Coordinates of C-alpha atoms and ligand atoms in Angstrom, one line a residue:
M51 CA -1.9 31.6 18.6
E52 CA -2.3 29.5 15.6
S53 CA -2.0 25.4 17.3
L54 CA 0.0 22.8 14.8
L55 CA -3.4 21.7 12.5
Q56 CA -4.1 24.5 11.5
A57 CA -0.8 25.8 10.9
A58 CA -1.1 22.4 8.9
N59 CA -3.7 22.9 7.2
S60 CA -2.6 26.8 6.4
A61 CA 0.6 25.6 4.3
I62 CA -0.9 22.5 2.8
K63 CA -2.9 26.0 2.0
E64 CA -0.4 28.2 0.6
N65 CA 2.6 25.2 -1.4
Q66 CA -0.6 23.6 -3.0
K67 CA -0.2 25.8 -5.3
E68 CA 3.5 24.6 -6.3
I69 CA 3.0 21.2 -6.7
K70 CA 4.1 20.0 -10.2
P71 CA 1.8 18.3 -11.9
R72 CA 4.0 16.4 -13.6
W73 CA 4.3 12.8 -11.7
Y74 CA 1.2 13.9 -10.0
P75 CA -1.3 10.9 -9.7
E76 CA -4.2 11.3 -11.9
Y77 CA -6.3 8.2 -10.2
H78 CA -4.9 7.4 -7.4
L79 CA -4.8 8.9 -3.8
A80 CA -1.8 11.1 -2.6
P81 CA -1.3 13.7 -1.0
P82 CA -2.9 17.9 -1.7
V83 CA 0.9 18.9 -1.1
G84 CA 3.9 17.7 1.3
W85 CA 4.9 14.1 2.3
M86 CA 2.8 10.8 2.6
N87 CA 3.7 7.0 4.0
D88 CA 1.7 4.7 5.3
P89 CA -2.2 4.1 4.6
N90 CA -4.3 4.5 8.3
G91 CA -7.4 4.6 9.7
L92 CA -9.1 2.7 6.4
T93 CA -12.3 2.9 7.5
W94 CA -16.4 3.0 6.0
F95 CA -17.8 5.6 8.1
D96 CA -21.4 7.8 7.4
G97 CA -21.7 7.0 4.2
Y98 CA -18.2 7.7 3.6
F99 CA -14.9 5.6 2.8
H100 CA -11.9 7.3 5.3
A101 CA -8.4 7.1 4.0
F102 CA -6.1 8.5 6.7
Y103 CA -2.4 8.7 5.6
Q104 CA 1.6 9.5 7.3
H105 CA 1.4 13.4 6.2
H106 CA 3.8 15.5 6.8
P107 CA 2.6 18.3 5.3
S108 CA 4.6 21.5 5.5
S109 CA 7.2 19.7 3.2
P110 CA 8.3 16.8 1.0
E111 CA 10.2 15.0 3.4
W112 CA 9.4 12.2 5.4
G113 CA 8.6 14.6 9.4
P114 CA 6.6 15.1 12.2
M115 CA 4.0 13.1 11.6
H116 CA 0.3 14.5 10.6
W117 CA -2.8 12.2 9.7
G118 CA -3.6 13.3 6.5
H119 CA -7.2 12.9 5.8
A120 CA -9.4 12.1 2.3
R121 CA -12.8 10.1 2.3
S122 CA -14.3 8.7 -1.1
R123 CA -18.1 7.4 -2.0
D124 CA -16.8 4.1 -3.9
M125 CA -12.6 3.8 -2.7
V126 CA -11.6 5.6 -6.7
R127 CA -12.5 8.9 -6.1
W128 CA -11.3 11.0 -3.0
E129 CA -11.5 13.8 -2.3
H130 CA -8.9 16.5 0.7
L131 CA -10.0 16.5 4.2
P132 CA -8.5 19.2 6.5
V133 CA -5.6 17.5 7.8
A134 CA -7.0 15.1 10.9
L135 CA -4.0 15.3 13.8
A136 CA -1.5 16.7 14.4
P137 CA 1.7 16.4 17.4
E138 CA 0.5 18.8 19.3
G139 CA -0.2 16.6 22.8
P140 CA 2.5 15.5 25.8
E141 CA 2.1 11.9 24.1
D142 CA 3.0 12.2 20.7
R143 CA 4.7 15.3 20.3
D144 CA 7.3 13.5 18.0
G145 CA 4.9 12.4 16.0
C146 CA 1.4 10.6 15.3
F147 CA 2.1 7.5 14.3
S148 CA 0.2 4.9 11.8
G149 CA -3.1 3.2 12.9
S150 CA -6.3 2.5 12.3
A151 CA -9.4 3.3 12.5
V152 CA -12.8 2.1 14.1
V153 CA -16.2 3.2 14.6
A154 CA -18.0 2.8 17.8
G155 CA -21.1 3.2 18.6
E156 CA -21.8 7.1 17.4
K157 CA -18.4 8.1 16.8
L158 CA -15.4 7.9 14.7
A159 CA -11.9 6.1 16.7
L160 CA -8.7 6.3 15.7
I161 CA -5.8 4.9 17.3
Y162 CA -2.4 5.7 16.6
T163 CA 0.7 5.9 17.7
G164 CA 2.3 8.2 20.0
H165 CA 5.7 9.0 19.3
K166 CA 8.6 10.9 21.7
F167 CA 11.1 11.1 22.7
H168 CA 13.0 11.8 26.2
G169 CA 16.2 13.7 25.6
Q170 CA 18.3 12.8 22.0
P171 CA 16.5 10.8 19.8
V172 CA 18.2 7.5 20.1
D173 CA 16.1 4.2 20.7
E174 CA 16.8 3.9 23.9
N175 CA 14.4 7.3 24.9
L176 CA 12.1 7.0 22.3
Y177 CA 8.5 5.9 23.5
Q178 CA 5.7 4.4 21.6
V179 CA 2.6 4.5 23.3
Q180 CA -1.0 4.0 21.6
C181 CA -3.1 7.4 22.1
L182 CA -6.8 7.5 21.6
A183 CA -8.9 10.6 19.4
T184 CA -12.3 10.2 18.2
S185 CA -14.9 12.4 15.9
S186 CA -18.3 12.9 15.2
D187 CA -18.7 14.1 12.4
G188 CA -15.7 12.1 10.9
V189 CA -13.8 15.0 9.8
T190 CA -12.9 17.3 13.4
F191 CA -11.2 15.3 16.2
Q192 CA -11.7 15.2 19.9
R193 CA -8.0 14.5 21.0
E194 CA -8.5 11.5 24.4
G195 CA -4.6 11.0 24.7
M196 CA -3.3 7.7 25.4
V197 CA -5.2 4.5 26.5
L198 CA -1.7 2.1 27.1
D199 CA 1.1 2.7 28.3
T200 CA 4.9 0.9 26.4
P201 CA 5.0 -2.1 28.6
E202 CA 8.2 -2.4 30.4
G203 CA 10.9 -2.6 28.8
L204 CA 10.5 -1.9 25.4
H205 CA 11.4 0.9 22.9
H206 CA 9.1 0.2 19.4
F207 CA 5.6 0.0 20.3
R208 CA 3.8 0.9 17.3
D209 CA 0.7 1.0 14.7
P210 CA -2.2 -0.8 16.0
K211 CA -4.5 -1.8 14.0
V212 CA -8.0 -2.3 16.6
W213 CA -11.3 -4.4 15.0
R214 CA -14.3 -5.8 16.7
E215 CA -14.8 -9.5 17.8
K216 CA -18.6 -10.2 19.5
E217 CA -18.5 -8.3 22.4
A218 CA -15.0 -7.0 22.9
W219 CA -12.6 -4.8 21.1
Y220 CA -9.0 -6.4 20.3
M221 CA -5.7 -5.0 18.7
V222 CA -2.6 -6.0 17.6
V223 CA 1.0 -4.6 18.0
G224 CA 4.2 -5.0 16.2
A225 CA 7.3 -4.8 18.7
K226 CA 10.2 -4.8 18.6
K227 CA 11.9 -7.4 21.7
Q228 CA 15.2 -8.1 22.1
G229 CA 16.1 -7.1 18.5
K230 CA 13.2 -9.7 17.4
G231 CA 9.8 -8.7 15.8
E232 CA 6.7 -9.2 17.3
V233 CA 2.7 -8.8 17.3
Q234 CA 1.0 -7.9 20.8
I235 CA -2.7 -9.0 21.4
Y236 CA -4.7 -6.9 23.4
R237 CA -8.4 -6.9 24.5
S238 CA -10.5 -4.1 25.4
A239 CA -13.9 -3.3 26.7
D240 CA -14.2 0.3 25.9
L241 CA -11.5 1.0 23.8
R242 CA -9.9 2.7 27.3
H243 CA -8.6 0.1 28.6
W244 CA -6.7 -2.5 26.8
D245 CA -5.5 -5.8 28.4
V246 CA -2.6 -8.5 27.2
E247 CA -3.8 -11.6 25.6
S248 CA -0.9 -12.6 23.6
A249 CA 1.9 -12.2 22.1
I250 CA 3.2 -13.8 18.6
A251 CA 6.6 -14.0 18.1
G252 CA 8.1 -13.4 15.8
E253 CA 11.2 -16.1 15.2
A254 CA 9.2 -18.6 14.6
I255 CA 7.4 -16.8 11.5
C256 CA 10.5 -14.5 9.8
S257 CA 13.6 -13.2 10.7
A258 CA 13.2 -10.0 11.4
Y259 CA 13.9 -7.4 14.1
M260 CA 10.8 -5.1 14.1
W261 CA 7.2 -5.6 12.5
E262 CA 6.1 -2.9 11.2
C263 CA 2.2 -1.8 10.4
P264 CA 0.1 -5.7 12.3
D265 CA -3.0 -6.5 11.0
L266 CA -5.2 -9.8 11.7
F267 CA -8.3 -10.7 9.5
P268 CA -10.6 -13.5 9.6
L269 CA -10.1 -14.9 4.9
G270 CA -12.0 -17.9 3.7
D271 CA -11.7 -20.5 6.5
K272 CA -8.2 -19.0 7.8
H273 CA -7.3 -15.7 10.0
I274 CA -4.2 -14.0 7.8
L275 CA -1.5 -12.4 9.8
M276 CA -0.5 -9.5 7.3
F277 CA 2.1 -7.2 8.4
S278 CA 5.9 -5.2 7.0
P279 CA 9.0 -6.7 8.3
Q280 CA 11.4 -4.9 8.6
G281 CA 15.5 -7.0 8.6
I282 CA 15.0 -9.6 6.6
A283 CA 17.6 -10.1 3.9
A284 CA 17.7 -10.2 0.3
E285 CA 17.6 -13.8 -0.8
G286 CA 17.6 -14.8 -4.5
Y287 CA 15.2 -12.9 -6.1
R288 CA 12.9 -12.8 -2.6
Y289 CA 13.4 -9.6 -0.6
R290 CA 15.2 -7.6 -3.1
N291 CA 13.6 -4.3 -1.3
L292 CA 14.8 -2.0 1.7
F293 CA 11.5 -3.3 3.7
Q294 CA 8.6 -6.4 2.7
S295 CA 5.2 -6.5 3.2
G296 CA 3.5 -9.9 3.5
Y297 CA 1.2 -12.6 5.1
V298 CA 1.5 -15.6 6.9
V299 CA -2.0 -18.1 6.7
G300 CA -2.7 -19.6 9.8
S301 CA -5.6 -20.0 12.5
W302 CA -6.6 -17.5 15.2
Q303 CA -9.2 -16.9 17.4
P304 CA -9.6 -14.6 21.1
G305 CA -8.6 -15.5 24.0
E306 CA -5.4 -17.8 21.6
T307 CA -2.8 -16.7 19.3
F308 CA -1.7 -17.3 16.5
A309 CA -1.1 -20.2 14.4
P310 CA 0.9 -19.6 12.1
E311 CA 0.5 -22.6 9.4
G312 CA 2.4 -21.6 6.5
A313 CA 5.1 -19.9 5.9
F314 CA 5.8 -16.1 5.5
Q315 CA 5.0 -14.5 1.4
E316 CA 5.3 -11.4 0.9
L317 CA 2.4 -9.6 -1.2
D318 CA 3.7 -7.6 -4.1
H319 CA 7.2 -8.2 -6.2
G320 CA 7.1 -5.4 -7.1
H321 CA 9.6 -2.4 -6.3
D322 CA 7.1 -0.1 -4.5
F323 CA 4.8 -1.4 -1.9
Y324 CA 4.9 -1.2 2.2
A325 CA 2.6 -0.7 5.1
P326 CA -0.9 -2.7 3.7
Q327 CA -3.7 -1.8 6.4
S328 CA -6.7 -3.9 5.4
F329 CA -10.9 -3.1 5.8
T330 CA -13.5 -4.1 5.1
T331 CA -16.9 -2.8 3.0
P332 CA -19.9 -2.4 4.0
D333 CA -20.8 -5.1 1.3
G334 CA -18.3 -8.0 3.1
R335 CA -15.1 -7.1 1.5
R336 CA -11.7 -7.3 2.8
V337 CA -9.8 -4.8 0.9
I338 CA -6.1 -3.5 1.6
M339 CA -4.4 -0.4 0.6
G340 CA -0.4 -0.2 0.7
W341 CA 1.5 2.9 0.1
L342 CA 3.6 2.7 -3.2
A343 CA 6.9 3.9 -2.3
M344 CA 10.3 2.2 0.1
W345 CA 11.8 3.8 2.5
E346 CA 14.9 5.5 1.6
S347 CA 14.1 5.1 -2.3
V348 CA 14.2 8.8 -4.4
M349 CA 11.6 9.9 -5.0
P350 CA 12.1 11.8 -7.8
E351 CA 8.0 13.8 -7.6
K352 CA 9.9 15.7 -3.8
A353 CA 11.2 18.3 -6.8
G354 CA 7.2 18.5 -7.3
G355 CA 6.5 19.5 -4.0
W356 CA 5.1 16.5 -3.3
A357 CA 6.4 12.9 -2.1
G358 CA 4.7 9.3 -2.1
M359 CA 0.8 8.2 -2.7
L360 CA -1.5 4.9 -1.7
S361 CA -2.0 1.5 -4.0
L362 CA -4.9 0.9 -5.6
P363 CA -7.6 -0.6 -3.3
R364 CA -6.9 -4.5 -3.8
E365 CA -9.7 -7.1 -2.4
L366 CA -8.5 -10.2 -1.2
T367 CA -9.2 -14.0 -1.5
L368 CA -8.0 -16.9 -0.5
S369 CA -7.0 -19.3 -3.2
E370 CA -7.2 -23.3 -2.8
D371 CA -3.5 -23.7 -2.4
G372 CA -3.5 -21.3 0.6
R373 CA -2.2 -17.5 -1.2
V374 CA -3.5 -14.4 -0.6
C375 CA -4.7 -13.0 -4.0
Q376 CA -5.2 -9.7 -5.1
H377 CA -8.0 -8.4 -7.8
P378 CA -8.4 -4.2 -8.1
V379 CA -11.7 -3.1 -6.5
K380 CA -14.6 -3.6 -8.8
E381 CA -15.2 0.4 -8.3
L382 CA -12.3 0.8 -10.6
E383 CA -14.0 -0.1 -13.7
T384 CA -16.3 3.1 -12.7
L385 CA -13.3 5.1 -14.4
R386 CA -13.2 3.7 -17.4
G387 CA -12.8 5.5 -20.9
T388 CA -13.6 4.2 -24.2
C389 CA -12.7 0.5 -24.8
E390 CA -9.8 0.5 -27.4
Q391 CA -9.7 -3.4 -29.1
W392 CA -6.5 -4.5 -30.7
Q393 CA -6.6 -7.3 -32.9
P394 CA -5.0 -10.7 -31.8
A395 CA -1.7 -10.6 -32.8
K396 CA 1.6 -13.3 -33.3
L397 CA 5.0 -10.8 -33.3
Q398 CA 8.2 -11.6 -35.0
Q399 CA 10.6 -10.4 -33.2
Q400 CA 8.9 -7.1 -33.2
T401 CA 7.7 -4.2 -31.6
V402 CA 4.3 -3.0 -32.6
I403 CA 2.9 0.9 -31.1
L404 CA 0.0 0.4 -29.2
K405 CA -0.2 4.2 -27.9
E406 CA 1.1 7.3 -28.0
H407 CA 1.4 9.8 -24.1
V408 CA -0.2 7.4 -22.4
R409 CA -1.1 8.2 -18.8
A410 CA -3.7 6.9 -17.0
M411 CA -4.9 3.6 -18.2
E412 CA -5.7 0.7 -17.3
V413 CA -4.0 -2.7 -19.7
Q414 CA -5.1 -5.6 -20.9
V415 CA -3.0 -8.0 -22.0
E416 CA -3.6 -12.3 -22.4
W417 CA -0.9 -14.1 -23.9
D418 CA -0.3 -17.5 -25.3
T419 CA 2.7 -18.9 -23.2
S420 CA 2.9 -21.9 -25.4
S421 CA 3.2 -20.4 -28.5
S422 CA 5.7 -17.8 -28.0
D423 CA 9.2 -18.4 -28.1
A424 CA 10.9 -15.0 -28.1
E425 CA 13.6 -14.8 -25.2
R426 CA 11.7 -12.0 -24.1
Y427 CA 8.4 -10.7 -25.0
G428 CA 6.2 -8.2 -23.8
L429 CA 4.6 -5.0 -23.2
S430 CA 7.6 -1.0 -22.7
L431 CA 5.8 2.0 -21.5
G432 CA 8.7 4.3 -22.7
S433 CA 12.1 3.5 -22.6
G434 CA 12.5 3.4 -18.8
A435 CA 9.9 0.6 -18.0
R436 CA 9.4 -2.7 -19.5
I437 CA 7.4 -5.5 -18.1
Y438 CA 8.0 -8.9 -19.6
V439 CA 8.4 -12.2 -20.1
D440 CA 12.4 -14.5 -19.2
N441 CA 11.6 -17.2 -21.3
Q442 CA 15.1 -18.3 -19.7
S443 CA 14.5 -17.7 -16.4
Q444 CA 11.1 -18.3 -16.8
R445 CA 10.3 -15.4 -14.6
I446 CA 7.8 -12.2 -15.2
V447 CA 10.2 -9.5 -14.7
L448 CA 9.7 -5.5 -14.0
E449 CA 12.0 -3.5 -15.3
R450 CA 12.7 0.5 -14.5
H451 CA 15.8 2.1 -16.5
Y452 CA 15.9 6.3 -15.5
P453 CA 19.8 6.0 -15.3
E454 CA 18.7 10.8 -14.4
H455 CA 16.8 9.8 -11.3
N456 CA 19.2 7.1 -10.5
I457 CA 16.6 4.8 -10.6
S458 CA 17.2 1.2 -12.6
G459 CA 17.0 -2.5 -12.1
Y460 CA 14.6 -4.8 -12.3
R461 CA 11.7 -6.9 -9.9
S462 CA 10.4 -10.8 -11.4
V463 CA 8.3 -13.7 -10.2
P464 CA 7.6 -17.0 -11.0
L465 CA 5.6 -17.9 -14.7
P466 CA 2.8 -19.2 -13.8
E467 CA 1.9 -22.6 -14.7
G468 CA -0.7 -22.8 -17.7
D469 CA -0.5 -21.8 -22.1
L470 CA -3.0 -18.4 -21.1
L471 CA -1.4 -15.6 -19.7
R472 CA -3.2 -12.5 -18.6
W473 CA -1.9 -9.2 -17.2
R474 CA -4.3 -6.6 -15.9
L475 CA -2.2 -3.3 -15.4
F476 CA -2.7 0.3 -14.1
I477 CA -1.0 2.5 -15.8
D478 CA -0.6 6.3 -13.5
S479 CA 1.4 9.0 -14.3
S480 CA 4.3 7.5 -11.8
S481 CA 3.2 4.0 -10.8
L482 CA 2.4 1.0 -12.7
E483 CA 0.6 -2.2 -11.5
L484 CA 0.6 -5.6 -12.1
F485 CA -2.2 -8.1 -11.8
I486 CA -0.8 -11.5 -12.1
N487 CA -4.1 -14.1 -13.4
A488 CA -6.6 -14.3 -11.1
G489 CA -4.3 -12.0 -8.6
E490 CA -2.2 -14.8 -7.6
Y491 CA 1.3 -12.0 -8.4
T492 CA 0.8 -8.3 -7.9
M493 CA 4.1 -5.9 -8.9
S494 CA 3.9 -2.4 -7.8
S495 CA 6.6 0.6 -8.6
R496 CA 7.2 4.2 -9.4
I497 CA 8.4 4.8 -12.7
Y498 CA 9.4 8.1 -13.7
P499 CA 8.9 8.5 -17.6
S500 CA 9.4 12.2 -19.3
D501 CA 6.4 13.8 -21.2
D502 CA 7.1 13.2 -24.2
D503 CA 8.4 9.3 -22.9
R504 CA 5.7 7.8 -22.9
Q505 CA 4.3 5.7 -25.7
M506 CA 3.8 2.5 -25.2
A507 CA 4.2 -1.4 -27.3
L508 CA 4.3 -4.5 -27.4
F509 CA 7.1 -6.4 -28.5
S510 CA 9.1 -9.8 -28.8
H511 CA 12.7 -10.1 -28.9
S512 CA 14.7 -13.5 -30.5
G513 CA 11.3 -15.0 -31.5
N514 CA 7.5 -15.1 -31.5
A515 CA 4.9 -14.1 -28.6
T516 CA 1.4 -14.7 -29.7
V517 CA -1.2 -12.0 -28.6
H518 CA -4.9 -13.1 -27.8
H519 CA -6.1 -10.4 -26.8
A520 CA -5.5 -6.7 -26.0
C521 CA -7.2 -3.4 -25.4
A522 CA -7.5 -0.6 -23.2
W523 CA -9.0 1.8 -21.4
P524 CA -8.2 5.9 -20.3
L525 CA -8.5 6.5 -16.0
S526 CA -10.1 9.6 -15.3
A527 CA -11.3 10.1 -11.9
E528 CA -12.7 13.5 -12.4
E529 CA -16.5 12.8 -11.0
P530 CA -18.8 12.3 -14.3
S531 CA -20.2 15.7 -15.6
Ligands
FRU788 C1 5.5 2.3 8.7 C2 5.8 3.2 9.4 C3 5.0 2.7 10.7 C4 5.2 4.5 11.8 C5 5.3 4.7 10.2 C6 6.1 6.2 10.4 O1 6.0 2.2 8.0 O2 7.6 2.8 9.7 O3 6.0 1.6 11.7 O4 4.0 4.4 12.9 O5 6.2 4.2 9.0 O6 5.8 7.3 9.5

């Protein structure tokens, strides 16, 4: 009989032909077919970056979770590999949920959540345990079963992130305890036996009912606790998405619990960025990738046989004032074609068309904010997407309007101080990722323009705007021939 894993790989082969290219990304990692959510097991092994992801191969809807798998030499050109894990064990029969990967000796080890219900799918019947699978070739995995049972009294207990610190393995796991989110820290000598070290009680940091996908890593001279809390209520311009992803700066060392030194901050301020996970590159950079979508959002790409994609890899740095800044990894520059430059310009209540049919591009624009008095000035892509400075509210706004897909609304961040405002924008078939100044803010949203509505323009409304510099590169992830 065909195993679930074999069935998943056959389904992909079969259904892949049905994929509609309209919104399928040109240079982001998306599932070959079917559904994708969180990035999992981001790591470097055997000469490749590996990205696994939550995957439902047989449908563009979320369902029994598998681990999809791709690898890359450079983090920007990805090659799909067979599905790594299917929910076929007694411990993960309802899903192989999120987790991480580490290199242990000669092997690549995946540590993930086995998800199952005993009876009806309600919280009281939910069991989430941590499981192990290992591989020598980085392509096929041997399941080694459960390595950490659910602690007494918990049901939501998931998304293990493992790392090595001196002589031991450490792991953070997200949990819901008496209706509140928290993180538990474990320690192990062999990845198979885990002892609890401490808990990071959530309430002092942010009030959420569950913390998903925790990660704890050094950055500069601090430690960053990154996680995706569920249940924070919207507050003015903040926390507008259904769930958030963010971080707290603090300190940590083995044997101690995490000591927060600041408040919870959102990582990205667009509509679609969730469940980021970090990894380190061989040259020591700390990089994150997130899911470029959000639970319960519309995702019109489902009509094309797939749903969800990952963000670009972003290198993290810590600013002097203790903020995590994000920078597109330098490898992205290898996707660039020929540069197009536009002359510096003063837009006088006008719209200047830069380019038609924009599908996969990196765009850089520098504005002189001190001499820009327009009520609004910025960049538009087709009739549905605009990024602009709103001078009245002193904010940068990312706005989408696709009424035919029931998608309309905006997100915004404060306009940073200083006369020069730098935007680096990555446009793909159905996504925008904006990096502001030195990565102090990012805004990432999915977009759904029709094929004949992808004209890129700069505009100023009710006043003037000064463009110091504007240039763009077409991007392609095709291997150079
Ligand atoms: C986060 C999450 C994880 C879980 C996975 C299930 O988006 O809900 O907590 O492991 O997705 O697909």
